[in-house]
mmCIF file of C-alpha atoms in Angstrom:
data_model
loop_
_atom_site.group_PDB
_atom_site.id
_atom_site.type_symbol
_atom_site.label_atom_id
_atom_site.label_comp_id
_atom_site.label_asym_id
_atom_site.label_seq_id
_atom_site.Cartn_x
_atom_site.Cartn_y
_atom_site.Cartn_z
ATOM 1 C CA UNK A 1236 0.000 0.000 0.000
ATOM 2 C CA UNK A 1237 1.509 3.317 -1.075
ATOM 3 C CA UNK A 1238 0.926 6.299 1.207
ATOM 4 C CA UNK A 1239 1.087 9.814 -0.214
ATOM 5 C CA UNK A 1240 1.207 12.751 2.176
ATOM 6 C CA UNK A 1241 0.232 16.276 1.305
ATOM 7 C CA UNK A 1242 1.604 18.770 1.477
ATOM 8 C CA UNK A 1243 5.266 17.706 1.459
ATOM 9 C CA UNK A 1244 6.168 20.895 3.290
ATOM 10 C CA UNK A 1245 4.222 23.532 5.100
ATOM 11 C CA UNK A 1246 5.020 26.890 6.669
ATOM 12 C CA UNK A 1247 2.820 28.032 9.510
ATOM 13 C CA UNK A 1248 2.807 30.284 12.553
ATOM 14 C CA UNK A 1249 2.399 29.598 16.248
ATOM 15 C CA UNK A 1250 -1.305 29.369 16.978
ATOM 16 C CA UNK A 1251 -2.287 28.238 13.463
ATOM 17 C CA UNK A 1252 -4.492 25.237 12.778
ATOM 18 C CA UNK A 1253 -2.771 22.781 10.475
ATOM 19 C CA UNK A 1254 -4.028 19.707 8.615
ATOM 20 C CA UNK A 1255 -1.864 17.070 6.950
ATOM 21 C CA UNK A 1256 -3.380 14.471 4.654
ATOM 22 C CA UNK A 1257 -2.302 10.883 4.031
ATOM 23 C CA UNK A 1258 -3.836 9.152 1.013
ATOM 24 C CA UNK A 1259 -3.557 5.386 0.598
ATOM 25 C CA UNK A 1260 -3.395 3.542 -2.717
ATOM 26 C CA UNK A 1261 -5.997 1.089 -1.429
ATOM 27 C CA UNK A 1262 -8.531 1.400 1.310
ATOM 28 C CA UNK A 1263 -8.395 0.095 4.846
ATOM 29 C CA UNK A 1264 -9.810 1.059 8.201
ATOM 30 C CA UNK A 1265 -7.984 2.178 11.318
ATOM 31 C CA UNK A 1266 -4.573 0.506 10.826
ATOM 32 C CA UNK A 1267 -2.872 3.879 10.479
ATOM 33 C CA UNK A 1268 -0.518 5.781 12.761
ATOM 34 C CA UNK A 1269 1.002 9.263 12.744
ATOM 35 C CA UNK A 1270 4.511 10.033 13.988
ATOM 36 C CA UNK A 1271 6.404 13.229 14.728
ATOM 37 C CA UNK A 1272 10.148 13.379 14.167
ATOM 38 C CA UNK A 1273 12.492 16.172 15.157
ATOM 39 C CA UNK A 1274 15.963 16.271 13.584
ATOM 40 C CA UNK A 1275 18.379 13.787 15.084
ATOM 41 C CA UNK A 1276 15.699 11.964 17.073
ATOM 42 C CA UNK A 1277 13.641 8.833 16.650
ATOM 43 C CA UNK A 1278 10.020 9.176 15.551
ATOM 44 C CA UNK A 1279 7.426 9.565 18.278
ATOM 45 C CA UNK A 1280 3.926 8.181 17.873
ATOM 46 C CA UNK A 1281 1.117 10.721 18.128
ATOM 47 C CA UNK A 1282 -1.965 8.906 16.859
ATOM 48 C CA UNK A 1283 -2.759 5.243 16.207
ATOM 49 C CA UNK A 1284 -5.762 3.339 14.894
ATOM 50 C CA UNK A 1285 -6.325 6.470 12.788
ATOM 51 C CA UNK A 1286 -7.857 8.503 15.610
ATOM 52 C CA UNK A 1287 -6.645 7.326 19.023
ATOM 53 C CA UNK A 1288 -4.357 9.748 20.832
ATOM 54 C CA UNK A 1289 -1.244 8.065 22.209
ATOM 55 C CA UNK A 1290 -0.896 8.426 25.952
ATOM 56 C CA UNK A 1291 0.956 11.589 26.903
ATOM 57 C CA UNK A 1292 0.399 13.368 23.584
ATOM 58 C CA UNK A 1293 -1.221 16.821 23.849
ATOM 59 C CA UNK A 1294 -4.881 17.009 22.923
ATOM 60 C CA UNK A 1295 -4.204 19.623 20.223
ATOM 61 C CA UNK A 1296 -3.261 16.650 18.023
ATOM 62 C CA UNK A 1297 -6.105 14.685 16.462
ATOM 63 C CA UNK A 1298 -6.525 12.143 13.701
ATOM 64 C CA UNK A 1299 -9.403 11.069 11.536
ATOM 65 C CA UNK A 1300 -10.262 9.139 8.426
ATOM 66 C CA UNK A 1301 -10.789 5.707 6.998
ATOM 67 C CA UNK A 1302 -10.707 4.059 3.606
ATOM 68 C CA UNK A 1303 -8.091 5.876 1.561
ATOM 69 C CA UNK A 1304 -8.016 9.325 3.199
ATOM 70 C CA UNK A 1305 -6.631 10.110 6.621
ATOM 71 C CA UNK A 1306 -5.805 13.412 8.281
ATOM 72 C CA UNK A 1307 -3.696 14.689 11.139
ATOM 73 C CA UNK A 1308 -4.784 18.011 12.610
ATOM 74 C CA UNK A 1309 -2.907 20.242 15.015
ATOM 75 C CA UNK A 1310 -5.446 22.662 16.433
ATOM 76 C CA UNK A 1311 -3.085 25.382 17.655
ATOM 77 C CA UNK A 1312 0.570 25.113 16.711
ATOM 78 C CA UNK A 1313 3.122 25.366 19.481
ATOM 79 C CA UNK A 1314 6.838 26.062 18.986
ATOM 80 C CA UNK A 1315 7.738 22.455 19.769
ATOM 81 C CA UNK A 1316 5.457 21.179 16.965
ATOM 82 C CA UNK A 1317 7.759 22.298 14.163
ATOM 83 C CA UNK A 1318 9.017 18.942 12.938
ATOM 84 C CA UNK A 1319 8.457 16.338 10.227
ATOM 85 C CA UNK A 1320 5.327 14.189 10.344
ATOM 86 C CA UNK A 1321 4.883 10.695 8.889
ATOM 87 C CA UNK A 1322 1.888 8.429 8.456
ATOM 88 C CA UNK A 1323 2.297 4.641 8.513
ATOM 89 C CA UNK A 1324 -0.049 1.779 7.677
ATOM 90 C CA UNK A 1325 -0.165 -1.566 9.473
ATOM 91 C CA UNK A 1326 -2.984 -3.025 7.408
ATOM 92 C CA UNK A 1327 -0.829 -5.176 5.169
ATOM 93 C CA UNK A 1328 2.776 -6.144 4.590
ATOM 94 C CA UNK A 1329 5.042 -4.518 3.769
ATOM 95 C CA UNK A 1330 4.321 -1.836 6.306
ATOM 96 C CA UNK A 1331 4.769 1.503 4.567
ATOM 97 C CA UNK A 1332 5.333 5.100 5.548
ATOM 98 C CA UNK A 1333 4.370 8.279 3.786
ATOM 99 C CA UNK A 1334 7.148 10.449 2.407
ATOM 100 C CA UNK A 1335 6.814 12.923 5.252
ATOM 101 C CA UNK A 1336 5.518 16.459 5.749
ATOM 102 C CA UNK A 1337 8.003 19.025 6.999
ATOM 103 C CA UNK A 1338 6.359 21.713 9.089
ATOM 104 C CA UNK A 1339 8.409 24.834 9.632
ATOM 105 C CA UNK A 1340 7.942 28.265 11.056
ATOM 106 C CA UNK A 1341 6.604 30.977 8.752
ATOM 107 C CA UNK B 1476 10.307 1.618 31.790
ATOM 108 C CA UNK B 1477 10.647 0.370 28.232
ATOM 109 C CA UNK B 1478 13.891 1.044 26.408
ATOM 110 C CA UNK B 1479 15.504 -0.190 23.213
ATOM 111 C CA UNK B 1480 19.034 0.411 21.997
ATOM 112 C CA UNK B 1481 20.680 -0.421 18.709
ATOM 113 C CA UNK B 1482 24.302 -1.444 18.432
ATOM 114 C CA UNK B 1483 26.512 -2.245 15.493
ATOM 115 C CA UNK B 1484 29.448 -1.016 13.444
ATOM 116 C CA UNK B 1485 29.356 2.609 12.391
ATOM 117 C CA UNK B 1486 31.172 1.848 9.136
ATOM 118 C CA UNK B 1487 30.724 -1.079 6.772
ATOM 119 C CA UNK B 1488 32.474 -1.736 3.477
ATOM 120 C CA UNK B 1489 30.534 -2.443 0.280
ATOM 121 C CA UNK B 1490 29.627 -6.148 -0.167
ATOM 122 C CA UNK B 1491 30.081 -6.823 3.570
ATOM 123 C CA UNK B 1492 27.365 -8.130 5.858
ATOM 124 C CA UNK B 1493 25.888 -5.811 8.487
ATOM 125 C CA UNK B 1494 24.863 -7.219 11.870
ATOM 126 C CA UNK B 1495 22.759 -4.990 14.098
ATOM 127 C CA UNK B 1496 21.643 -5.855 17.604
ATOM 128 C CA UNK B 1497 18.640 -4.375 19.387
ATOM 129 C CA UNK B 1498 18.853 -4.807 23.157
ATOM 130 C CA UNK B 1499 15.657 -4.018 25.000
ATOM 131 C CA UNK B 1500 14.294 -3.888 28.526
ATOM 132 C CA UNK B 1501 10.967 -3.318 30.212
ATOM 133 C CA UNK B 1502 9.072 -5.904 28.178
ATOM 134 C CA UNK B 1503 9.450 -9.476 27.028
ATOM 135 C CA UNK B 1504 9.375 -10.977 23.556
ATOM 136 C CA UNK B 1505 7.703 -14.016 25.065
ATOM 137 C CA UNK B 1506 4.552 -12.006 25.812
ATOM 138 C CA UNK B 1507 1.709 -12.755 23.434
ATOM 139 C CA UNK B 1508 1.253 -10.086 20.781
ATOM 140 C CA UNK B 1509 4.601 -8.356 21.184
ATOM 141 C CA UNK B 1510 6.916 -7.747 18.236
ATOM 142 C CA UNK B 1511 10.183 -5.950 17.545
ATOM 143 C CA UNK B 1512 10.926 -4.465 14.156
ATOM 144 C CA UNK B 1513 13.618 -2.609 12.257
ATOM 145 C CA UNK B 1514 13.114 0.624 10.363
ATOM 146 C CA UNK B 1515 15.753 2.660 8.545
ATOM 147 C CA UNK B 1516 16.064 6.241 7.351
ATOM 148 C CA UNK B 1517 18.655 7.412 4.807
ATOM 149 C CA UNK B 1518 19.966 10.918 5.525
ATOM 150 C CA UNK B 1519 17.297 13.484 4.685
ATOM 151 C CA UNK B 1520 14.857 10.836 3.460
ATOM 152 C CA UNK B 1521 11.752 9.035 4.656
ATOM 153 C CA UNK B 1522 11.384 6.042 6.931
ATOM 154 C CA UNK B 1523 11.426 2.513 5.484
ATOM 155 C CA UNK B 1524 10.226 -0.589 7.328
ATOM 156 C CA UNK B 1525 12.622 -3.534 7.013
ATOM 157 C CA UNK B 1526 11.599 -6.512 9.136
ATOM 158 C CA UNK B 1527 9.614 -7.677 12.153
ATOM 159 C CA UNK B 1528 9.716 -10.648 14.517
ATOM 160 C CA UNK B 1529 6.794 -11.628 16.738
ATOM 161 C CA UNK B 1530 6.670 -13.300 20.134
ATOM 162 C CA UNK B 1531 5.788 -16.612 18.459
ATOM 163 C CA UNK B 1532 8.814 -16.323 16.106
ATOM 164 C CA UNK B 1533 6.718 -15.342 13.095
ATOM 165 C CA UNK B 1534 8.924 -13.206 10.868
ATOM 166 C CA UNK B 1535 8.024 -10.661 8.224
ATOM 167 C CA UNK B 1536 10.260 -8.879 5.757
ATOM 168 C CA UNK B 1537 10.015 -6.036 3.297
ATOM 169 C CA UNK B 1538 9.921 -7.856 -0.073
ATOM 170 C CA UNK B 1539 12.198 -5.234 -1.616
ATOM 171 C CA UNK B 1540 15.018 -6.379 0.698
ATOM 172 C CA UNK B 1541 13.903 -9.842 1.784
ATOM 173 C CA UNK B 1542 16.676 -11.724 0.008
ATOM 174 C CA UNK B 1543 19.272 -9.771 1.994
ATOM 175 C CA UNK B 1544 17.653 -9.706 5.452
ATOM 176 C CA UNK B 1545 17.483 -12.105 8.367
ATOM 177 C CA UNK B 1546 15.851 -11.256 11.701
ATOM 178 C CA UNK B 1547 16.244 -13.394 14.798
ATOM 179 C CA UNK B 1548 15.414 -13.089 18.471
ATOM 180 C CA UNK B 1549 17.148 -14.242 21.627
ATOM 181 C CA UNK B 1550 14.594 -14.029 24.401
ATOM 182 C CA UNK B 1551 17.106 -15.041 27.070
ATOM 183 C CA UNK B 1552 19.189 -11.967 26.254
ATOM 184 C CA UNK B 1553 16.292 -9.650 25.362
ATOM 185 C CA UNK B 1554 17.836 -9.070 21.970
ATOM 186 C CA UNK B 1555 16.750 -8.960 18.344
ATOM 187 C CA UNK B 1556 19.399 -9.222 15.635
ATOM 188 C CA UNK B 1557 19.110 -8.047 12.040
ATOM 189 C CA UNK B 1558 21.621 -9.099 9.414
ATOM 190 C CA UNK B 1559 21.780 -7.473 6.006
ATOM 191 C CA UNK B 1560 24.051 -8.964 3.367
ATOM 192 C CA UNK B 1561 25.839 -7.396 0.417
ATOM 193 C CA UNK B 1562 25.826 -3.857 1.783
ATOM 194 C CA UNK B 1563 25.883 -0.974 -0.690
ATOM 195 C CA UNK B 1564 26.447 2.774 -0.231
ATOM 196 C CA UNK B 1565 22.687 3.189 -0.833
ATOM 197 C CA UNK B 1566 22.164 1.337 2.464
ATOM 198 C CA UNK B 1567 23.747 4.223 4.382
ATOM 199 C CA UNK B 1568 21.073 5.189 6.897
ATOM 200 C CA UNK B 1569 20.098 5.454 10.527
ATOM 201 C CA UNK B 1570 18.724 2.086 11.599
ATOM 202 C CA UNK B 1571 16.085 2.006 14.332
ATOM 203 C CA UNK B 1572 14.556 -0.852 16.254
ATOM 204 C CA UNK B 1573 11.099 -0.421 17.710
ATOM 205 C CA UNK B 1574 8.436 -2.340 19.589
ATOM 206 C CA UNK B 1575 4.851 -2.870 18.630
ATOM 207 C CA UNK B 1576 1.947 -5.046 19.656
ATOM 208 C CA UNK B 1577 -0.220 -7.179 17.403
ATOM 209 C CA UNK B 1578 -3.250 -5.436 15.930
ATOM 210 C CA UNK B 1579 -3.585 -1.796 15.009
ATOM 211 C CA UNK B 1580 -0.984 -0.701 17.526
ATOM 212 C CA UNK B 1581 1.896 1.403 16.261
ATOM 213 C CA UNK B 1582 5.613 1.247 16.892
ATOM 214 C CA UNK B 1583 5.234 2.777 20.338
ATOM 215 C CA UNK B 1584 8.781 2.598 21.661
ATOM 216 C CA UNK B 1585 11.871 3.293 19.555
ATOM 217 C CA UNK B 1586 15.584 3.071 20.038
ATOM 218 C CA UNK B 1587 17.762 6.124 19.537
ATOM 219 C CA UNK B 1588 18.972 4.877 16.174
ATOM 220 C CA UNK B 1589 22.349 3.750 14.863
ATOM 221 C CA UNK B 1590 23.921 5.532 11.885
ATOM 222 C CA UNK B 1591 25.493 3.018 9.525
ATOM 223 C CA UNK B 1592 27.729 4.334 6.756
ATOM 224 C CA UNK B 1593 28.649 2.094 3.833
ATOM 225 C CA UNK B 1594 31.889 3.191 2.255
ATOM 226 C CA UNK B 1595 35.167 1.732 1.102
#
């Protein structure tokens, strides 16, 4: 399953609402996760099962979608949110990641 | 507290075999549903899933690399080992190990990563 994220890069300001989309080449339900990665660090899971917030992750992060279209929304950007975001599917092997969305400060 | 840590050579020559060890604590690979996988990331590029081993010794590989990969577990040492044969400069990447649980659970705990450079 190929995952295509859009946009590939995004400039935004603190306080903005941001949405990142992950489109799958074939449909599935819930077996999708979102990760945040800051330079030089391992990815950190934010959302799994498409919409479940990982324990300890701020509630400004939310996920939705099923079928072929999934979204990650950050309701009010904070300085620490400027990073690269990846979606990943666990529905079928091989597990695949999107190409990433780099979010930087406007 | 769950931790994972990758270890291996920082530099590998082309055509050599890479052996990476993931040493973990805080969970057991004998627990039903638990798995440990390997993911890599070339510099400046996206993540790529490589392989996974489950508590029951089921193994899964990325077909694009399957002929070159072997994943094994040693539950007595709390280790998972990945070998990759015939290394090429294109295999230069940070290699991560990570834990997940069976079902729609993500890779919830990750190691810090190990940068492997392939160069003569």
